[in-house]
mmCIF file of C-alpha atoms in Angstrom:
data_model
loop_
_atom_site.group_PDB
_atom_site.id
_atom_site.type_symbol
_atom_site.label_atom_id
_atom_site.label_comp_id
_atom_site.label_asym_id
_atom_site.label_seq_id
_atom_site.Cartn_x
_atom_site.Cartn_y
_atom_site.Cartn_z
ATOM 1 C CA ALA A 378 139.492 213.788 -73.883
ATOM 2 C CA GLN A 379 138.830 216.852 -75.965
ATOM 3 C CA LYS A 380 139.420 220.237 -74.450
ATOM 4 C CA VAL A 381 139.607 223.838 -75.620
ATOM 5 C CA THR A 382 141.433 226.443 -73.574
ATOM 6 C CA GLN A 383 141.096 230.162 -74.038
ATOM 7 C CA ALA A 384 143.441 231.526 -71.414
ATOM 8 C CA GLN A 385 142.493 235.162 -71.937
ATOM 9 C CA THR A 386 139.301 235.863 -70.055
ATOM 10 C CA GLU A 387 139.048 239.519 -70.992
ATOM 11 C CA ILE A 388 140.982 241.823 -73.301
ATOM 12 C CA SER A 389 140.566 245.552 -73.636
ATOM 13 C CA VAL A 390 142.055 247.512 -76.519
ATOM 14 C CA VAL A 391 141.691 250.918 -78.064
ATOM 15 C CA GLU A 392 140.169 251.225 -81.488
ATOM 16 C CA LYS A 393 142.578 250.564 -84.379
ATOM 17 C CA GLU A 394 144.832 248.372 -82.293
ATOM 18 C CA ASP A 395 145.505 244.831 -83.450
ATOM 19 C CA VAL A 396 144.479 242.078 -81.066
ATOM 20 C CA THR A 397 145.103 238.342 -80.988
ATOM 21 C CA LEU A 398 142.839 235.883 -79.214
ATOM 22 C CA ASP A 399 144.511 232.656 -78.211
ATOM 23 C CA CYS A 400 143.059 229.169 -78.469
ATOM 24 C CA VAL A 401 144.754 225.911 -77.488
ATOM 25 C CA TYR A 402 143.058 222.570 -77.990
ATOM 26 C CA GLU A 403 143.528 218.964 -76.966
ATOM 27 C CA THR A 404 142.358 215.937 -78.898
ATOM 28 C CA ARG A 405 143.515 212.416 -79.600
ATOM 29 C CA ASP A 406 141.923 212.294 -83.019
ATOM 30 C CA THR A 407 143.848 212.922 -86.200
ATOM 31 C CA THR A 408 140.733 214.253 -87.915
ATOM 32 C CA TYR A 409 139.027 217.149 -86.229
ATOM 33 C CA TYR A 410 137.592 220.587 -86.909
ATOM 34 C CA LEU A 411 138.220 223.916 -85.260
ATOM 35 C CA PHE A 412 135.836 226.845 -85.149
ATOM 36 C CA TRP A 413 135.554 230.417 -84.004
ATOM 37 C CA TYR A 414 132.244 231.973 -83.018
ATOM 38 C CA LYS A 415 131.396 235.534 -82.047
ATOM 39 C CA GLN A 416 128.776 236.368 -79.436
ATOM 40 C CA PRO A 417 127.932 240.095 -79.493
ATOM 41 C CA PRO A 418 126.067 241.747 -76.620
ATOM 42 C CA SER A 419 122.773 240.834 -78.299
ATOM 43 C CA GLY A 420 123.542 237.208 -77.437
ATOM 44 C CA GLU A 421 123.435 235.270 -80.683
ATOM 45 C CA LEU A 422 126.303 233.009 -81.712
ATOM 46 C CA VAL A 423 127.749 233.942 -85.072
ATOM 47 C CA PHE A 424 129.857 231.459 -87.024
ATOM 48 C CA LEU A 425 133.178 232.955 -88.177
ATOM 49 C CA ILE A 426 135.332 230.128 -89.493
ATOM 50 C CA ARG A 427 135.842 226.376 -89.644
ATOM 51 C CA ARG A 428 139.176 224.664 -90.208
ATOM 52 C CA ASN A 429 139.869 220.969 -90.592
ATOM 53 C CA SER A 430 142.928 219.304 -89.142
ATOM 54 C CA PHE A 431 144.490 218.677 -92.531
ATOM 55 C CA ASP A 432 144.468 222.286 -93.605
ATOM 56 C CA GLU A 433 147.081 224.374 -91.835
ATOM 57 C CA GLN A 434 146.879 227.265 -94.236
ATOM 58 C CA ASN A 435 146.339 230.584 -92.563
ATOM 59 C CA GLU A 436 143.069 232.240 -93.395
ATOM 60 C CA ILE A 437 142.408 235.928 -93.921
ATOM 61 C CA SER A 438 138.990 237.477 -94.236
ATOM 62 C CA GLY A 439 139.044 241.237 -94.249
ATOM 63 C CA ARG A 440 140.353 242.400 -90.879
ATOM 64 C CA TYR A 441 140.169 238.878 -89.482
ATOM 65 C CA SER A 442 142.910 236.295 -89.748
ATOM 66 C CA TRP A 443 143.459 232.873 -88.248
ATOM 67 C CA ASN A 444 146.687 231.047 -87.541
ATOM 68 C CA PHE A 445 146.422 227.267 -87.198
ATOM 69 C CA GLN A 446 149.507 225.433 -85.911
ATOM 70 C CA LYS A 447 149.189 221.718 -85.245
ATOM 71 C CA SER A 448 152.654 221.594 -83.718
ATOM 72 C CA THR A 449 151.466 223.731 -80.823
ATOM 73 C CA SER A 450 147.779 222.705 -80.990
ATOM 74 C CA SER A 451 146.781 226.304 -81.397
ATOM 75 C CA PHE A 452 144.233 228.123 -83.519
ATOM 76 C CA ASN A 453 144.668 231.821 -82.831
ATOM 77 C CA PHE A 454 142.466 234.612 -84.115
ATOM 78 C CA THR A 455 143.741 238.102 -84.928
ATOM 79 C CA ILE A 456 141.665 241.198 -85.536
ATOM 80 C CA THR A 457 143.566 243.928 -87.333
ATOM 81 C CA ALA A 458 142.659 247.562 -86.793
ATOM 82 C CA SER A 459 139.970 246.709 -84.254
ATOM 83 C CA GLN A 460 136.683 248.578 -84.207
ATOM 84 C CA VAL A 461 134.108 249.193 -81.501
ATOM 85 C CA VAL A 462 131.736 246.812 -83.299
ATOM 86 C CA ASP A 463 134.223 244.009 -82.686
ATOM 87 C CA SER A 464 133.363 244.125 -78.989
ATOM 88 C CA ALA A 465 131.970 240.706 -78.168
ATOM 89 C CA VAL A 466 132.783 237.394 -76.572
ATOM 90 C CA TYR A 467 134.710 235.138 -78.909
ATOM 91 C CA PHE A 468 134.572 231.372 -78.586
ATOM 92 C CA CYS A 469 136.934 228.805 -79.988
ATOM 93 C CA ALA A 470 135.466 225.327 -80.448
ATOM 94 C CA LEU A 471 136.540 221.821 -81.434
ATOM 95 C CA SER A 472 134.601 219.060 -83.144
ATOM 96 C CA GLU A 473 135.940 215.599 -83.729
ATOM 97 C CA SER A 474 135.023 213.514 -86.726
ATOM 98 C CA HIS A 475 132.900 210.541 -85.859
ATOM 99 C CA TYR A 476 131.517 207.557 -87.679
ATOM 100 C CA GLY A 477 133.692 207.810 -90.752
ATOM 101 C CA GLY A 478 133.307 211.491 -91.271
ATOM 102 C CA SER A 479 130.044 212.451 -89.653
ATOM 103 C CA GLN A 480 129.863 215.255 -87.181
ATOM 104 C CA GLY A 481 130.408 215.206 -83.492
ATOM 105 C CA ASN A 482 129.640 217.571 -80.714
ATOM 106 C CA LEU A 483 131.150 221.064 -80.522
ATOM 107 C CA ILE A 484 133.376 221.505 -77.480
ATOM 108 C CA PHE A 485 133.633 225.174 -76.600
ATOM 109 C CA GLY A 486 136.288 227.103 -74.764
ATOM 110 C CA LYS A 487 135.193 229.487 -72.010
ATOM 111 C CA GLY A 488 135.421 232.449 -74.329
ATOM 112 C CA THR A 489 137.393 235.696 -74.415
ATOM 113 C CA LYS A 490 135.544 238.931 -73.856
ATOM 114 C CA LEU A 491 136.945 241.620 -76.122
ATOM 115 C CA SER A 492 136.219 245.263 -75.397
ATOM 116 C CA VAL A 493 137.237 247.788 -78.003
ATOM 117 C CA LYS A 494 137.151 251.348 -76.740
ATOM 118 C CA PRO A 495 136.879 254.377 -79.002
ATOM 119 C CA ASP B 85 116.826 231.017 -95.393
ATOM 120 C CA ALA B 86 115.297 231.957 -92.043
ATOM 121 C CA GLY B 87 118.023 230.334 -89.993
ATOM 122 C CA VAL B 88 117.433 228.300 -86.864
ATOM 123 C CA ILE B 89 114.292 229.512 -85.138
ATOM 124 C CA GLN B 90 113.817 229.196 -81.405
ATOM 125 C CA SER B 91 110.822 230.069 -79.307
ATOM 126 C CA PRO B 92 110.153 231.662 -76.981
ATOM 127 C CA ARG B 93 112.978 234.218 -76.800
ATOM 128 C CA HIS B 94 112.378 234.766 -73.107
ATOM 129 C CA GLU B 95 110.609 232.624 -70.555
ATOM 130 C CA VAL B 96 109.997 233.376 -66.919
ATOM 131 C CA THR B 97 108.396 230.632 -64.897
ATOM 132 C CA GLU B 98 107.895 229.609 -61.329
ATOM 133 C CA MET B 99 109.771 226.780 -59.734
ATOM 134 C CA GLY B 100 107.990 223.499 -60.241
ATOM 135 C CA GLN B 101 106.340 224.461 -63.499
ATOM 136 C CA GLU B 102 106.875 222.675 -66.786
ATOM 137 C CA VAL B 103 108.838 224.538 -69.443
ATOM 138 C CA THR B 104 108.984 223.655 -73.135
ATOM 139 C CA LEU B 105 111.515 225.199 -75.474
ATOM 140 C CA ARG B 106 111.082 224.853 -79.204
ATOM 141 C CA CYS B 107 113.423 224.756 -82.164
ATOM 142 C CA LYS B 108 113.009 224.705 -85.919
ATOM 143 C CA PRO B 109 116.279 223.804 -87.644
ATOM 144 C CA ILE B 110 117.397 224.925 -91.072
ATOM 145 C CA SER B 111 115.648 222.931 -93.747
ATOM 146 C CA GLY B 112 117.845 220.108 -95.006
ATOM 147 C CA HIS B 113 120.135 220.031 -91.993
ATOM 148 C CA ASP B 114 120.447 216.561 -90.532
ATOM 149 C CA TYR B 115 122.009 217.370 -87.157
ATOM 150 C CA LEU B 116 120.349 219.220 -84.307
ATOM 151 C CA PHE B 117 122.005 220.209 -81.051
ATOM 152 C CA TRP B 118 120.737 221.646 -77.777
ATOM 153 C CA TYR B 119 123.236 223.679 -75.746
ATOM 154 C CA ARG B 120 122.948 225.511 -72.460
ATOM 155 C CA GLN B 121 124.963 228.603 -71.572
ATOM 156 C CA THR B 122 125.604 229.765 -68.018
ATOM 157 C CA MET B 123 128.227 232.020 -66.520
ATOM 158 C CA MET B 124 129.616 229.208 -64.394
ATOM 159 C CA ARG B 125 129.740 226.396 -66.941
ATOM 160 C CA GLY B 126 129.905 228.229 -70.248
ATOM 161 C CA LEU B 127 128.427 226.516 -73.296
ATOM 162 C CA GLU B 128 127.670 222.874 -72.717
ATOM 163 C CA LEU B 129 125.975 220.293 -74.894
ATOM 164 C CA LEU B 130 122.791 218.787 -73.581
ATOM 165 C CA ILE B 131 121.812 216.443 -76.409
ATOM 166 C CA TYR B 132 122.127 216.059 -80.146
ATOM 167 C CA PHE B 133 120.182 214.308 -82.877
ATOM 168 C CA ASN B 134 121.105 212.944 -86.272
ATOM 169 C CA ASN B 135 118.221 212.379 -88.684
ATOM 170 C CA ASN B 136 115.806 212.819 -85.763
ATOM 171 C CA VAL B 137 117.489 210.099 -83.689
ATOM 172 C CA PRO B 138 119.151 211.044 -80.376
ATOM 173 C CA ILE B 139 122.874 210.285 -80.623
ATOM 174 C CA ASP B 140 124.289 211.577 -77.369
ATOM 175 C CA ASP B 141 122.239 212.677 -74.381
ATOM 176 C CA SER B 142 124.999 212.377 -71.807
ATOM 177 C CA GLY B 143 124.841 216.099 -71.166
ATOM 178 C CA MET B 144 121.230 216.102 -70.064
ATOM 179 C CA PRO B 145 121.484 217.076 -66.393
ATOM 180 C CA GLU B 146 118.890 214.743 -64.936
ATOM 181 C CA ASP B 147 115.565 213.106 -65.527
ATOM 182 C CA ARG B 148 113.800 216.415 -65.310
ATOM 183 C CA PHE B 149 115.125 217.208 -68.775
ATOM 184 C CA SER B 150 113.831 215.530 -71.919
ATOM 185 C CA ALA B 151 114.200 216.275 -75.618
ATOM 186 C CA LYS B 152 112.339 215.070 -78.659
ATOM 187 C CA MET B 153 112.613 215.452 -82.383
ATOM 188 C CA PRO B 154 109.399 214.088 -83.891
ATOM 189 C CA ASN B 155 110.362 215.183 -87.401
ATOM 190 C CA ALA B 156 113.146 216.878 -89.310
ATOM 191 C CA SER B 157 111.724 220.342 -88.828
ATOM 192 C CA PHE B 158 110.968 220.468 -85.122
ATOM 193 C CA SER B 159 112.510 219.706 -81.760
ATOM 194 C CA THR B 160 111.532 220.388 -78.166
ATOM 195 C CA LEU B 161 113.442 220.546 -74.912
ATOM 196 C CA LYS B 162 111.255 220.069 -71.860
ATOM 197 C CA ILE B 163 112.057 220.680 -68.213
ATOM 198 C CA GLN B 164 109.631 219.250 -65.690
ATOM 199 C CA PRO B 165 109.667 220.334 -62.923
ATOM 200 C CA SER B 166 111.794 223.416 -63.389
ATOM 201 C CA GLU B 167 114.184 224.673 -60.716
ATOM 202 C CA PRO B 168 115.974 228.013 -60.234
ATOM 203 C CA ARG B 169 119.310 226.393 -61.170
ATOM 204 C CA ASP B 170 117.918 225.703 -64.641
ATOM 205 C CA SER B 171 118.026 229.417 -65.349
ATOM 206 C CA ALA B 172 120.263 229.840 -68.398
ATOM 207 C CA VAL B 173 120.241 230.610 -72.084
ATOM 208 C CA TYR B 174 119.343 227.561 -74.133
ATOM 209 C CA PHE B 175 120.590 227.424 -77.691
ATOM 210 C CA CYS B 176 119.525 225.170 -80.496
ATOM 211 C CA ALA B 177 121.886 224.612 -83.419
ATOM 212 C CA SER B 178 121.620 222.693 -86.655
ATOM 213 C CA SER B 179 124.150 221.502 -89.173
ATOM 214 C CA LEU B 180 124.610 219.426 -92.265
ATOM 215 C CA TRP B 181 127.185 216.684 -92.464
ATOM 216 C CA TRP B 182 129.734 218.480 -94.495
ATOM 217 C CA GLU B 183 131.816 217.452 -97.391
ATOM 218 C CA GLU B 184 135.392 218.469 -97.823
ATOM 219 C CA GLY B 185 135.718 221.701 -99.671
ATOM 220 C CA LYS B 186 132.433 223.047 -98.343
ATOM 221 C CA ASP B 187 132.603 225.448 -95.480
ATOM 222 C CA TYR B 188 129.631 224.442 -93.367
ATOM 223 C CA GLY B 189 129.375 225.492 -89.791
ATOM 224 C CA TYR B 190 126.966 224.836 -87.008
ATOM 225 C CA THR B 191 124.217 227.471 -87.183
ATOM 226 C CA PHE B 192 122.798 228.607 -83.873
ATOM 227 C CA GLY B 193 119.408 230.026 -83.077
ATOM 228 C CA SER B 194 119.019 233.230 -81.090
ATOM 229 C CA GLY B 195 118.534 231.298 -77.880
ATOM 230 C CA THR B 196 115.858 231.161 -75.206
ATOM 231 C CA ARG B 197 116.627 232.976 -71.975
ATOM 232 C CA LEU B 198 114.972 230.973 -69.217
ATOM 233 C CA THR B 199 114.474 232.377 -65.752
ATOM 234 C CA VAL B 200 113.030 230.150 -63.055
ATOM 235 C CA VAL B 201 111.947 232.034 -59.950
#
């Protein structure tokens, strides 16, 4: 069965600190997709990144970076030089490939609430 | 692109009443998902459609919940009769079956906050 675990329920940092959000997943499929979403206090879910299981390259986008390691089934998210606007709940999610490549359901972790204080 | 549009944004209703939530997916997207978010259970899938056909409704809590997608541009989630435990934020999301090399994601609407009193 698929499962996503975000062990950190809440993290509090001071502005400009680096912070890493952990994500561990379980799946039996060899083809799957991993995602990160941000949910700010306003409540919407904002797509940040998608990674497929065949691409273990680390990704960097501005202050955001992602580390995907199949050996440990982890897909961690790091924010460098955090800012107050980064305060939000961050969700890691997993989707398996179905029907020869079509999409499946998104399985979400419970989320990590990040608070960045000035 | 207007994104995924959900209505209403907020709904307060009395126990026993019928509630209908609406969703307009992104034009051209062929998948539509309904999720529910609560503090206790987090984000959980209720049902999803592919090309207007329900694929997996195993997450629908009980017979009081029903979902339809009469065409590619509209879906409804109905609760009849509503109960206080249905209070949650309901999200609709749409997506396009992606191709390798294209960075599609699932796009979520702003959600409907339902309160059943």
